[in-house]
Structures are given as C-alpha cells and as structure tokens.
mmCIF file of C-alpha atoms and ligand atoms in Angstrom:
data_model
loop_
_atom_site.group_PDB
_atom_site.id
_atom_site.type_symbol
_atom_site.label_atom_id
_atom_site.label_comp_id
_atom_site.label_asym_id
_atom_site.label_seq_id
_atom_site.Cartn_x
_atom_site.Cartn_y
_atom_site.Cartn_z
ATOM 1 C CA MET A 1167 5.314 -17.103 15.259
ATOM 2 C CA GLN A 1168 1.475 -18.385 15.118
ATOM 3 C CA VAL A 1169 -0.564 -15.767 13.536
ATOM 4 C CA ASN A 1170 -4.314 -16.204 14.361
ATOM 5 C CA THR A 1171 -5.321 -12.469 15.433
ATOM 6 C CA MET A 1172 -4.341 -9.520 13.467
ATOM 7 C CA CYS A 1173 -4.903 -5.648 14.377
ATOM 8 C CA ILE A 1174 -4.369 -3.564 11.161
ATOM 9 C CA VAL A 1175 -4.130 0.048 12.179
ATOM 10 C CA GLY A 1176 -5.769 2.214 9.293
ATOM 11 C CA ALA A 1177 -9.404 0.948 7.793
ATOM 12 C CA GLY A 1178 -8.626 2.482 4.300
ATOM 13 C CA THR A 1179 -8.202 1.594 0.896
ATOM 14 C CA MET A 1180 -4.931 -0.620 1.786
ATOM 15 C CA GLY A 1181 -5.885 -1.591 5.299
ATOM 16 C CA THR A 1182 -9.547 -3.003 4.331
ATOM 17 C CA GLY A 1183 -8.015 -4.964 1.380
ATOM 18 C CA ILE A 1184 -5.513 -6.410 3.633
ATOM 19 C CA ALA A 1185 -8.051 -7.574 6.100
ATOM 20 C CA GLN A 1186 -9.516 -9.225 3.340
ATOM 21 C CA VAL A 1187 -6.755 -11.092 2.379
ATOM 22 C CA ALA A 1188 -5.710 -11.943 5.837
ATOM 23 C CA ALA A 1189 -9.326 -13.278 6.635
ATOM 24 C CA GLN A 1190 -9.104 -15.395 3.324
ATOM 25 C CA ALA A 1191 -6.180 -17.243 4.905
ATOM 26 C CA GLY A 1192 -8.783 -17.979 7.974
ATOM 27 C CA ILE A 1193 -6.928 -15.158 10.353
ATOM 28 C CA ARG A 1194 -9.008 -13.145 12.718
ATOM 29 C CA VAL A 1195 -8.667 -9.279 11.922
ATOM 30 C CA CYS A 1196 -9.638 -6.072 13.888
ATOM 31 C CA LEU A 1197 -9.198 -3.098 11.879
ATOM 32 C CA LEU A 1198 -8.665 -0.037 13.695
ATOM 33 C CA ASP A 1199 -9.272 3.263 12.772
ATOM 34 C CA THR A 1200 -9.835 6.484 14.977
ATOM 35 C CA PHE A 1201 -11.667 8.270 12.270
ATOM 36 C CA GLU A 1202 -15.549 7.070 12.972
ATOM 37 C CA GLU A 1203 -16.619 7.799 9.265
ATOM 38 C CA ALA A 1204 -13.600 5.533 8.049
ATOM 39 C CA ILE A 1205 -15.443 2.457 9.673
ATOM 40 C CA PRO A 1206 -18.934 2.479 6.993
ATOM 41 C CA ARG A 1207 -16.370 3.509 4.297
ATOM 42 C CA SER A 1208 -14.425 0.632 4.792
ATOM 43 C CA GLN A 1209 -17.254 -2.182 5.403
ATOM 44 C CA LYS A 1210 -18.866 -0.691 2.273
ATOM 45 C CA LEU A 1211 -15.051 -1.179 0.358
ATOM 46 C CA LEU A 1212 -14.908 -4.840 1.842
ATOM 47 C CA ASP A 1213 -18.567 -5.626 0.560
ATOM 48 C CA GLN A 1214 -17.598 -4.030 -3.361
ATOM 49 C CA SER A 1215 -14.256 -6.308 -3.299
ATOM 50 C CA LEU A 1216 -16.094 -9.330 -1.987
ATOM 51 C CA GLN A 1217 -18.971 -9.073 -4.472
ATOM 52 C CA GLY A 1218 -16.603 -8.205 -7.178
ATOM 53 C CA GLY A 1219 -14.455 -11.601 -6.403
ATOM 54 C CA ILE A 1220 -17.972 -13.411 -6.403
ATOM 55 C CA GLU A 1221 -18.522 -12.182 -9.721
ATOM 56 C CA ARG A 1222 -15.250 -12.898 -11.116
ATOM 57 C CA GLU A 1223 -15.460 -16.522 -9.331
ATOM 58 C CA LYS A 1224 -12.413 -15.744 -7.455
ATOM 59 C CA ILE A 1225 -14.539 -16.598 -4.082
ATOM 60 C CA THR A 1226 -18.081 -18.355 -3.179
ATOM 61 C CA ALA A 1227 -20.650 -16.527 -1.362
ATOM 62 C CA LYS A 1228 -19.894 -18.810 1.203
ATOM 63 C CA GLN A 1229 -16.221 -18.084 1.537
ATOM 64 C CA ALA A 1230 -17.526 -14.033 1.294
ATOM 65 C CA GLU A 1231 -19.804 -14.603 4.349
ATOM 66 C CA GLU A 1232 -17.102 -16.412 6.232
ATOM 67 C CA VAL A 1233 -14.533 -13.317 5.415
ATOM 68 C CA LYS A 1234 -17.028 -11.008 6.916
ATOM 69 C CA THR A 1235 -17.472 -13.116 10.276
ATOM 70 C CA LEU A 1236 -13.956 -12.796 10.492
ATOM 71 C CA ILE A 1237 -13.277 -9.076 10.269
ATOM 72 C CA THR A 1238 -14.506 -6.358 13.003
ATOM 73 C CA TRP A 1239 -13.791 -2.795 13.152
ATOM 74 C CA GLU A 1240 -13.129 -0.882 16.184
ATOM 75 C CA THR A 1241 -12.346 3.061 16.794
ATOM 76 C CA THR A 1242 -9.766 2.519 19.922
ATOM 77 C CA TYR A 1243 -6.199 0.890 19.945
ATOM 78 C CA ASP A 1244 -7.469 -1.508 22.860
ATOM 79 C CA PRO A 1245 -7.469 -4.204 20.757
ATOM 80 C CA LEU A 1246 -4.027 -4.177 19.846
ATOM 81 C CA ALA A 1247 -3.245 -6.062 23.229
ATOM 82 C CA GLU A 1248 -4.828 -9.211 21.984
ATOM 83 C CA ALA A 1249 -3.079 -9.068 18.958
ATOM 84 C CA ASN A 1250 -0.304 -11.369 17.129
ATOM 85 C CA TRP A 1251 0.376 -9.411 14.177
ATOM 86 C CA VAL A 1252 -0.185 -5.973 13.850
ATOM 87 C CA ILE A 1253 0.003 -4.219 10.083
ATOM 88 C CA GLU A 1254 0.265 -0.387 9.915
ATOM 89 C CA ALA A 1255 -1.625 1.072 7.085
ATOM 90 C CA VAL A 1256 -2.374 4.939 7.985
ATOM 91 C CA PHE A 1257 -1.955 7.813 5.962
ATOM 92 C CA GLU A 1258 1.484 8.254 4.773
ATOM 93 C CA ASP A 1259 2.380 11.209 7.059
ATOM 94 C CA ILE A 1260 5.318 10.650 9.510
ATOM 95 C CA LYS A 1261 3.515 12.356 12.266
ATOM 96 C CA VAL A 1262 0.736 10.100 12.155
ATOM 97 C CA LYS A 1263 2.576 6.976 11.865
ATOM 98 C CA ALA A 1264 4.774 8.091 14.732
ATOM 99 C CA GLU A 1265 1.737 8.284 17.399
ATOM 100 C CA VAL A 1266 0.598 5.393 15.822
ATOM 101 C CA LEU A 1267 3.632 3.386 16.367
ATOM 102 C CA ARG A 1268 4.094 4.946 20.029
ATOM 103 C CA GLN A 1269 0.525 3.208 20.627
ATOM 104 C CA VAL A 1270 1.451 0.253 19.447
ATOM 105 C CA THR A 1271 4.857 0.037 21.342
ATOM 106 C CA ASP A 1272 2.902 0.793 24.637
ATOM 107 C CA LEU A 1273 0.094 -2.127 23.986
ATOM 108 C CA ALA A 1274 1.190 -4.809 21.657
ATOM 109 C CA GLY A 1275 2.555 -7.815 23.282
ATOM 110 C CA GLU A 1276 6.750 -7.787 23.553
ATOM 111 C CA THR A 1277 7.423 -10.355 20.881
ATOM 112 C CA VAL A 1278 4.484 -9.271 18.422
ATOM 113 C CA PRO A 1279 5.874 -8.145 14.782
ATOM 114 C CA VAL A 1280 4.592 -4.848 13.608
ATOM 115 C CA ALA A 1281 4.699 -4.350 9.846
ATOM 116 C CA THR A 1282 4.172 -1.027 8.151
ATOM 117 C CA ASN A 1283 2.496 -0.826 4.558
ATOM 118 C CA THR A 1284 4.328 2.614 3.924
ATOM 119 C CA SER A 1285 4.963 3.357 0.201
ATOM 120 C CA THR A 1286 7.980 5.938 0.613
ATOM 121 C CA LEU A 1287 9.254 6.146 4.208
ATOM 122 C CA LEU A 1288 12.453 4.078 4.818
ATOM 123 C CA ILE A 1289 11.950 1.306 7.336
ATOM 124 C CA SER A 1290 15.050 1.496 9.463
ATOM 125 C CA GLY A 1291 13.861 5.121 9.927
ATOM 126 C CA LEU A 1292 10.336 3.926 10.901
ATOM 127 C CA ALA A 1293 11.637 1.301 12.948
ATOM 128 C CA ASP A 1294 13.252 3.860 15.460
ATOM 129 C CA LEU A 1295 10.091 5.538 16.447
ATOM 130 C CA PHE A 1296 8.673 1.759 17.357
ATOM 131 C CA GLY A 1297 10.073 0.701 20.945
ATOM 132 C CA ARG A 1298 11.069 -2.713 19.727
ATOM 133 C CA PRO A 1299 12.866 -2.023 15.934
ATOM 134 C CA GLY A 1300 13.987 -6.063 16.096
ATOM 135 C CA TYR A 1301 10.301 -6.791 15.425
ATOM 136 C CA PHE A 1302 9.390 -4.162 13.088
ATOM 137 C CA ILE A 1303 9.220 -4.605 9.331
ATOM 138 C CA GLY A 1304 8.003 -3.487 5.938
ATOM 139 C CA MET A 1305 5.231 -5.563 3.933
ATOM 140 C CA HIS A 1306 4.361 -3.524 1.001
ATOM 141 C CA PHE A 1307 1.188 -4.739 -0.346
ATOM 142 C CA SER A 1308 0.282 -3.362 -4.068
ATOM 143 C CA ASN A 1309 -3.294 -2.150 -4.671
ATOM 144 C CA PRO A 1310 -5.784 -3.817 -4.733
ATOM 145 C CA ALA A 1311 -4.320 -5.951 -2.150
ATOM 146 C CA PRO A 1312 -6.769 -8.947 -2.695
ATOM 147 C CA ALA A 1313 -5.912 -9.242 -6.458
ATOM 148 C CA MET A 1314 -2.004 -8.601 -6.607
ATOM 149 C CA LYS A 1315 0.274 -11.062 -5.762
ATOM 150 C CA LEU A 1316 3.517 -9.211 -4.976
ATOM 151 C CA VAL A 1317 4.154 -8.078 -1.365
ATOM 152 C CA GLU A 1318 7.573 -6.343 -0.786
ATOM 153 C CA VAL A 1319 9.193 -7.293 2.198
ATOM 154 C CA ILE A 1320 11.363 -5.097 3.533
ATOM 155 C CA PRO A 1321 13.376 -5.818 6.717
ATOM 156 C CA GLY A 1322 15.353 -2.639 8.260
ATOM 157 C CA GLU A 1323 18.742 -2.388 9.971
ATOM 158 C CA LYS A 1324 17.519 -4.123 13.287
ATOM 159 C CA THR A 1325 14.759 -6.962 11.891
ATOM 160 C CA LEU A 1326 15.284 -9.930 13.368
ATOM 161 C CA PRO A 1327 16.067 -12.665 11.111
ATOM 162 C CA GLU A 1328 13.205 -14.986 12.358
ATOM 163 C CA VAL A 1329 10.750 -11.795 12.001
ATOM 164 C CA THR A 1330 11.725 -11.885 8.330
ATOM 165 C CA LYS A 1331 11.045 -15.605 8.002
ATOM 166 C CA ALA A 1332 7.741 -15.389 9.468
ATOM 167 C CA THR A 1333 6.929 -12.439 7.086
ATOM 168 C CA VAL A 1334 7.384 -14.850 4.148
ATOM 169 C CA ALA A 1335 5.670 -17.430 5.878
ATOM 170 C CA LEU A 1336 2.485 -15.137 6.402
ATOM 171 C CA CYS A 1337 2.720 -13.575 3.078
ATOM 172 C CA GLU A 1338 2.623 -17.214 1.450
ATOM 173 C CA ARG A 1339 0.070 -18.092 3.929
ATOM 174 C CA MET A 1340 -2.473 -15.404 2.655
ATOM 175 C CA GLY A 1341 -1.426 -16.473 -1.042
ATOM 176 C CA LYS A 1342 0.934 -14.117 -2.352
ATOM 177 C CA ILE A 1343 4.695 -13.994 -3.710
ATOM 178 C CA PRO A 1344 6.920 -12.564 -1.225
ATOM 179 C CA GLN A 1345 10.151 -10.564 -2.639
ATOM 180 C CA ILE A 1346 12.761 -9.481 -0.328
ATOM 181 C CA SER A 1347 13.612 -5.857 -1.326
ATOM 182 C CA PRO A 1348 16.509 -3.587 0.445
ATOM 183 C CA ASP A 1349 15.551 -0.826 2.603
ATOM 184 C CA ILE A 1350 16.131 1.941 -0.114
ATOM 185 C CA PRO A 1351 13.367 4.848 -1.357
ATOM 186 C CA GLY A 1352 10.463 3.395 -3.398
ATOM 187 C CA PHE A 1353 12.093 -0.211 -2.376
ATOM 188 C CA MET A 1354 11.701 -1.958 -5.789
ATOM 189 C CA VAL A 1355 8.947 -1.444 -7.459
ATOM 190 C CA ASN A 1356 8.410 2.269 -6.857
ATOM 191 C CA ARG A 1357 12.127 2.820 -7.659
ATOM 192 C CA ALA A 1358 11.670 0.931 -10.824
ATOM 193 C CA PHE A 1359 8.300 2.654 -11.806
ATOM 194 C CA GLY A 1360 9.254 6.035 -10.592
ATOM 195 C CA ALA A 1361 12.288 5.974 -13.182
ATOM 196 C CA LEU A 1362 10.465 4.595 -16.005
ATOM 197 C CA VAL A 1363 7.283 6.877 -15.639
ATOM 198 C CA SER A 1364 9.823 9.687 -15.413
ATOM 199 C CA ALA A 1365 11.590 8.918 -18.493
ATOM 200 C CA ALA A 1366 7.900 8.881 -20.360
ATOM 201 C CA ILE A 1367 6.967 12.014 -18.991
ATOM 202 C CA ASP A 1368 10.071 13.418 -20.005
ATOM 203 C CA MET A 1369 9.090 12.046 -23.473
ATOM 204 C CA TRP A 1370 5.602 13.331 -23.552
ATOM 205 C CA VAL A 1371 7.304 17.010 -22.276
ATOM 206 C CA GLN A 1372 9.194 16.695 -25.540
ATOM 207 C CA GLY A 1373 5.789 16.149 -27.762
ATOM 208 C CA GLY A 1374 5.528 12.531 -27.395
ATOM 209 C CA GLU A 1375 1.801 11.676 -27.886
ATOM 210 C CA PRO A 1376 0.645 9.763 -24.853
ATOM 211 C CA GLU A 1377 -0.638 6.794 -27.053
ATOM 212 C CA ALA A 1378 2.635 6.390 -28.907
ATOM 213 C CA ILE A 1379 4.747 6.300 -25.553
ATOM 214 C CA ASP A 1380 2.847 3.717 -23.873
ATOM 215 C CA SER A 1381 2.238 1.682 -26.809
ATOM 216 C CA SER A 1382 6.127 1.539 -27.921
ATOM 217 C CA ILE A 1383 6.700 0.379 -24.233
ATOM 218 C CA GLU A 1384 4.222 -2.034 -24.194
ATOM 219 C CA LEU A 1385 5.220 -3.386 -27.363
ATOM 220 C CA ALA A 1386 9.189 -3.609 -27.365
ATOM 221 C CA LEU A 1387 9.426 -3.979 -23.463
ATOM 222 C CA GLY A 1388 6.351 -6.479 -23.218
ATOM 223 C CA HIS A 1389 4.418 -4.657 -20.839
ATOM 224 C CA LYS A 1390 0.944 -5.006 -20.359
ATOM 225 C CA MET A 1391 -0.322 -1.151 -19.520
ATOM 226 C CA GLY A 1392 2.204 1.416 -20.484
ATOM 227 C CA PRO A 1393 3.870 3.804 -17.851
ATOM 228 C CA LEU A 1394 1.590 6.851 -18.702
ATOM 229 C CA LYS A 1395 -1.696 4.815 -18.712
ATOM 230 C CA THR A 1396 -0.453 3.144 -15.420
ATOM 231 C CA ALA A 1397 0.155 6.588 -14.248
ATOM 232 C CA ASP A 1398 -3.265 7.844 -14.786
ATOM 233 C CA LEU A 1399 -4.353 4.903 -13.139
ATOM 234 C CA VAL A 1400 -2.554 5.129 -10.083
ATOM 235 C CA GLY A 1401 -3.249 9.090 -10.183
ATOM 236 C CA LEU A 1402 -1.602 11.738 -10.856
ATOM 237 C CA ASP A 1403 -1.389 13.346 -7.453
ATOM 238 C CA VAL A 1404 -0.313 9.976 -6.021
ATOM 239 C CA MET A 1405 2.516 9.620 -8.724
ATOM 240 C CA LEU A 1406 3.750 13.138 -8.102
ATOM 241 C CA ALA A 1407 4.046 12.469 -4.571
ATOM 242 C CA VAL A 1408 6.012 9.562 -5.227
ATOM 243 C CA LEU A 1409 8.457 11.307 -7.193
ATOM 244 C CA ARG A 1410 8.934 14.136 -5.171
ATOM 245 C CA SER A 1411 9.607 11.935 -2.228
ATOM 246 C CA LEU A 1412 12.398 9.792 -4.411
ATOM 247 C CA HIS A 1413 13.849 13.137 -5.530
ATOM 248 C CA ALA A 1414 14.118 14.241 -2.280
ATOM 249 C CA GLN A 1415 15.622 11.092 -0.548
ATOM 250 C CA THR A 1416 17.523 10.038 -3.685
ATOM 251 C CA GLY A 1417 18.671 13.505 -5.218
ATOM 252 C CA HIS A 1418 18.646 11.882 -8.749
ATOM 253 C CA ALA A 1419 18.098 13.867 -11.643
ATOM 254 C CA ARG A 1420 16.306 11.303 -13.171
ATOM 255 C CA PHE A 1421 13.286 12.093 -10.276
ATOM 256 C CA GLU A 1422 13.343 15.637 -11.129
ATOM 257 C CA ILE A 1423 9.588 16.642 -11.839
ATOM 258 C CA PRO A 1424 9.091 18.777 -14.968
ATOM 259 C CA SER A 1425 6.723 21.749 -14.440
ATOM 260 C CA GLU A 1426 4.241 20.749 -17.322
ATOM 261 C CA PHE A 1427 3.674 17.599 -15.299
ATOM 262 C CA ALA A 1428 3.035 19.552 -11.851
ATOM 263 C CA GLU A 1429 0.779 22.017 -13.501
ATOM 264 C CA LEU A 1430 -1.369 18.984 -14.891
ATOM 265 C CA VAL A 1431 -1.957 17.843 -11.182
ATOM 266 C CA GLU A 1432 -2.401 21.649 -10.089
ATOM 267 C CA CYS A 1433 -5.282 22.226 -12.589
ATOM 268 C CA GLY A 1434 -7.083 18.949 -11.242
ATOM 269 C CA LYS A 1435 -6.179 16.415 -13.995
ATOM 270 C CA LEU A 1436 -5.728 13.779 -11.889
ATOM 271 C CA GLY A 1437 -6.289 10.747 -14.330
ATOM 272 C CA ARG A 1438 -8.577 8.303 -14.235
ATOM 273 C CA LYS A 1439 -10.302 9.491 -11.028
ATOM 274 C CA SER A 1440 -11.271 13.188 -12.592
ATOM 275 C CA GLY A 1441 -11.987 12.067 -16.012
ATOM 276 C CA GLU A 1442 -8.582 13.430 -17.360
ATOM 277 C CA GLY A 1443 -4.729 13.040 -16.974
ATOM 278 C CA PHE A 1444 -2.582 12.184 -19.956
ATOM 279 C CA TYR A 1445 -5.709 10.860 -21.353
ATOM 280 C CA LYS A 1446 -9.275 11.699 -21.273
ATOM 281 C CA TYR A 1447 -12.052 9.306 -20.241
ATOM 282 C CA GLY A 1448 -15.564 9.318 -20.732
ATOM 283 C CA GLU A 1449 -17.799 8.980 -17.823
HETATM 284 P P1 LIG B 2607 -6.291 5.512 3.206
HETATM 285 O O1 LIG B 2607 -6.314 7.148 3.198
HETATM 286 O O2 LIG B 2607 -7.187 5.131 2.400
HETATM 287 O O3 LIG B 2607 -6.308 4.947 4.446
HETATM 288 C C1 LIG B 2607 -5.648 5.530 5.628
HETATM 289 C C2 LIG B 2607 -6.745 5.270 6.784
HETATM 290 O O4 LIG B 2607 -5.996 5.468 7.977
HETATM 291 C C3 LIG B 2607 -7.990 6.287 6.889
HETATM 292 O O5 LIG B 2607 -9.026 5.407 7.104
HETATM 293 C C4 LIG B 2607 -7.568 6.836 7.913
HETATM 294 O O6 LIG B 2607 -8.751 7.374 8.814
HETATM 295 C C5 LIG B 2607 -6.605 6.112 8.880
HETATM 296 N N1 LIG B 2607 -5.738 6.970 9.857
HETATM 297 C C6 LIG B 2607 -5.194 8.018 10.032
HETATM 298 N N2 LIG B 2607 -4.840 8.375 11.297
HETATM 299 C C7 LIG B 2607 -4.748 7.228 12.011
HETATM 300 C C8 LIG B 2607 -4.631 6.967 13.298
HETATM 301 N N3 LIG B 2607 -4.117 7.363 14.154
HETATM 302 N N4 LIG B 2607 -5.171 5.933 13.847
HETATM 303 C C9 LIG B 2607 -5.755 5.064 13.189
HETATM 304 N N5 LIG B 2607 -6.355 5.275 11.812
HETATM 305 C C10 LIG B 2607 -5.947 6.306 11.028
HETATM 306 O O7 LIG B 2607 -4.886 5.157 2.554
HETATM 307 P P2 LIG B 2607 -4.117 4.096 1.659
HETATM 308 O O8 LIG B 2607 -4.399 4.396 0.480
HETATM 309 O O9 LIG B 2607 -5.020 3.025 2.364
HETATM 310 O O10 LIG B 2607 -2.572 4.262 2.241
HETATM 311 C C11 LIG B 2607 -2.520 3.552 3.515
HETATM 312 C C12 LIG B 2607 -0.647 3.264 3.632
HETATM 313 O O11 LIG B 2607 -0.807 2.083 2.421
HETATM 314 C C13 LIG B 2607 -0.050 4.396 3.026
HETATM 315 O O12 LIG B 2607 1.280 4.345 4.141
HETATM 316 C C14 LIG B 2607 0.258 4.376 1.674
HETATM 317 O O13 LIG B 2607 1.557 4.728 1.425
HETATM 318 C C15 LIG B 2607 0.431 2.845 1.786
HETATM 319 N N6 LIG B 2607 0.279 2.423 0.347
HETATM 320 C C16 LIG B 2607 -0.949 2.999 -0.405
HETATM 321 C C17 LIG B 2607 -0.906 2.337 -1.797
HETATM 322 C C18 LIG B 2607 -2.081 2.605 -2.533
HETATM 323 O O14 LIG B 2607 -2.050 2.512 -3.724
HETATM 324 N N7 LIG B 2607 -3.322 3.569 -2.048
HETATM 325 C C19 LIG B 2607 -0.510 1.151 -2.165
HETATM 326 C C20 LIG B 2607 0.814 0.753 -1.208
HETATM 327 C C21 LIG B 2607 1.046 1.277 -0.055
#
C-alpha cells in the first residue's frame, strides 16, 4: 500500500505531532480540524516542536523547512477523498469519533486504511462505527509523537492482515518501533502503567512519601522516572480519566480510584501543568 498523501483528522497535540513525524518521512500531510481556532494553535505547536528539534540537533533547519512545505491545514473534510492513509486523532469522545468515522466512511477511498490514535476505546468497537472494518486499525503513538519511538499497533477483530502489515511498515518508515498489541482496555502501555501508578497511589494514600515511592521503583526496577512523577507529567486529570476507563472496562479492583486521588484533581492539583500534583513545582 503506497502512502504519499495522509489525512490526519484532529490538529491537536497528537495530530500535529504525528503530522511532523509523517512529513519527516517525506509524506504529504493534510491536517483537518473543524475548529478554526485549532489551526493557528497547531501551526504554533509545529513551529515550537521543529525549533526544539533544531536546538537538540535532531533535525537541520533545512529539514524543518521541508517538513513545513509538506503540511497543510483544512477546516473541511474534503481532502479525505485524496488521502491514501487516514489517522483519526480527535477528542477522546465516542460521539465525536463516531461522527468523524461516518465522514471518513463517506469520503475516503474504499481501500484506504484508517487508523485511530485512541488511548482508551477498543478498536473492534470503533471499527463497527466505520463502514469498512477490514481497513480499520489502532495506531497508538506516545506523546510527544516526534520524540517517542513506540507505536502500539492494534488490529481489531476484522482488520485485514495486509492492513496490519502495511501499518507496521508505515511505522518503520516513520522511524518508529511498532509493537503489536492485543485489543484490550489500555492496550499494553496504559494497562501496565495504570496498574503501576495505581499501586503507587495506594502507597501514597497509606502515608508513603512521593519521592521515596518513585526513587524505590527507579532504583529497584530500573525505571528512568517513577510513576508519581510520570503521572504529574502526564497530568493528573488525564491519569484519572485513564484509570476510570480501565476500571469501567475491566472491573479490576487494582484500577479502583481512592477518594484522596480524585480530590487532588477536584481541587485543581493537576501535576506539572498546574504547578502542583504529587509534587510542588516552581514557576
Ligand atoms: P487534543 O484535544 O489536543 O486535540 C484534539 C483535536 O481534535 C482538537 O484540535 C479539536 O479541535 C479536534 N476536533 C474535535 N472534534 C473534531 C471533529 N469533529 N473533526 C475534526 N477535528 C476535531 O487531543 P490530543 O491529546 O491530541 O488527543 C487526540 C487523541 O489521541 C485522543 O483519542 C487521545 O486519547 C489520543 N492520545 C493522546 C495522547 C496524549 O498524551 N495527549 C497520547 C496518546 C493518544
């Protein structure tokens, strides 16, 4: 499956990052977002990311310019008709995703693979909202997409083997390391991290100091960053939503949310972005 024109629906954090990754691999990308204000935000995000890449000597200024010439932005779904690969990266809301998949079913080519970047929804469930489930697959990039190597590739029950193969090949072409995941709540990374962070939250509820919990796990298990520090970085509101979804979908007691953690989020302690979470941050 030849990929030279990609449409990414949703020009937010993930859509913009994935667009950069694809353009760096020489793919022409159209970022579609129905919210006009999302476009300048996405353009700014891309500029900042490319500038960071230049400063860290990951790309040259010339490559950054080339990337910019390969990306365009649109507020209508019309460019879907021209794409030979589609990635959906809109809000994590089943109603919003259903509407987008209806548009993609109507406008994209019959044999064009459509990937979703969902973090918490099952691929086989979303595939039923798309008219051609054989061409539907999960492609879960980690944030920030330009920097993180892993992409979880999640075939649904009806995904055609050639679509899975093409997805793996596309990830590799974009310089990523794809790993095939079963279609289970949280896939592999959020499933494992959800369990770890739940255990760490439980230790904190029982009086453990965040620094001691994180350091113990870093030292003994060889993790670069302990779970509570990582949760602060991800955002405690996002973490709470992930744990709620894991608990609702699996019913496992290990994903139960202690009231002390929910209260942190309710009083606006969201981690680094708000200046305080499990830790306090300076300006
Ligand atoms: P975001 O809020 O930054 O961006 C979502 C974008 O979708 C917004 O720009 C919004 O305007 C746009 N949008 C909403 N409805 C639309 C529609 N009907 N048509 C077109 N565009 C529409 O969100 P994000 O963090 O980029 O997350 C996007 C997806 O990626 C979600 O499914 C999320 O679970 C997943 N994800 C997020 C992360 C992360 O760390 N942020 C990591 C992996 C996966």
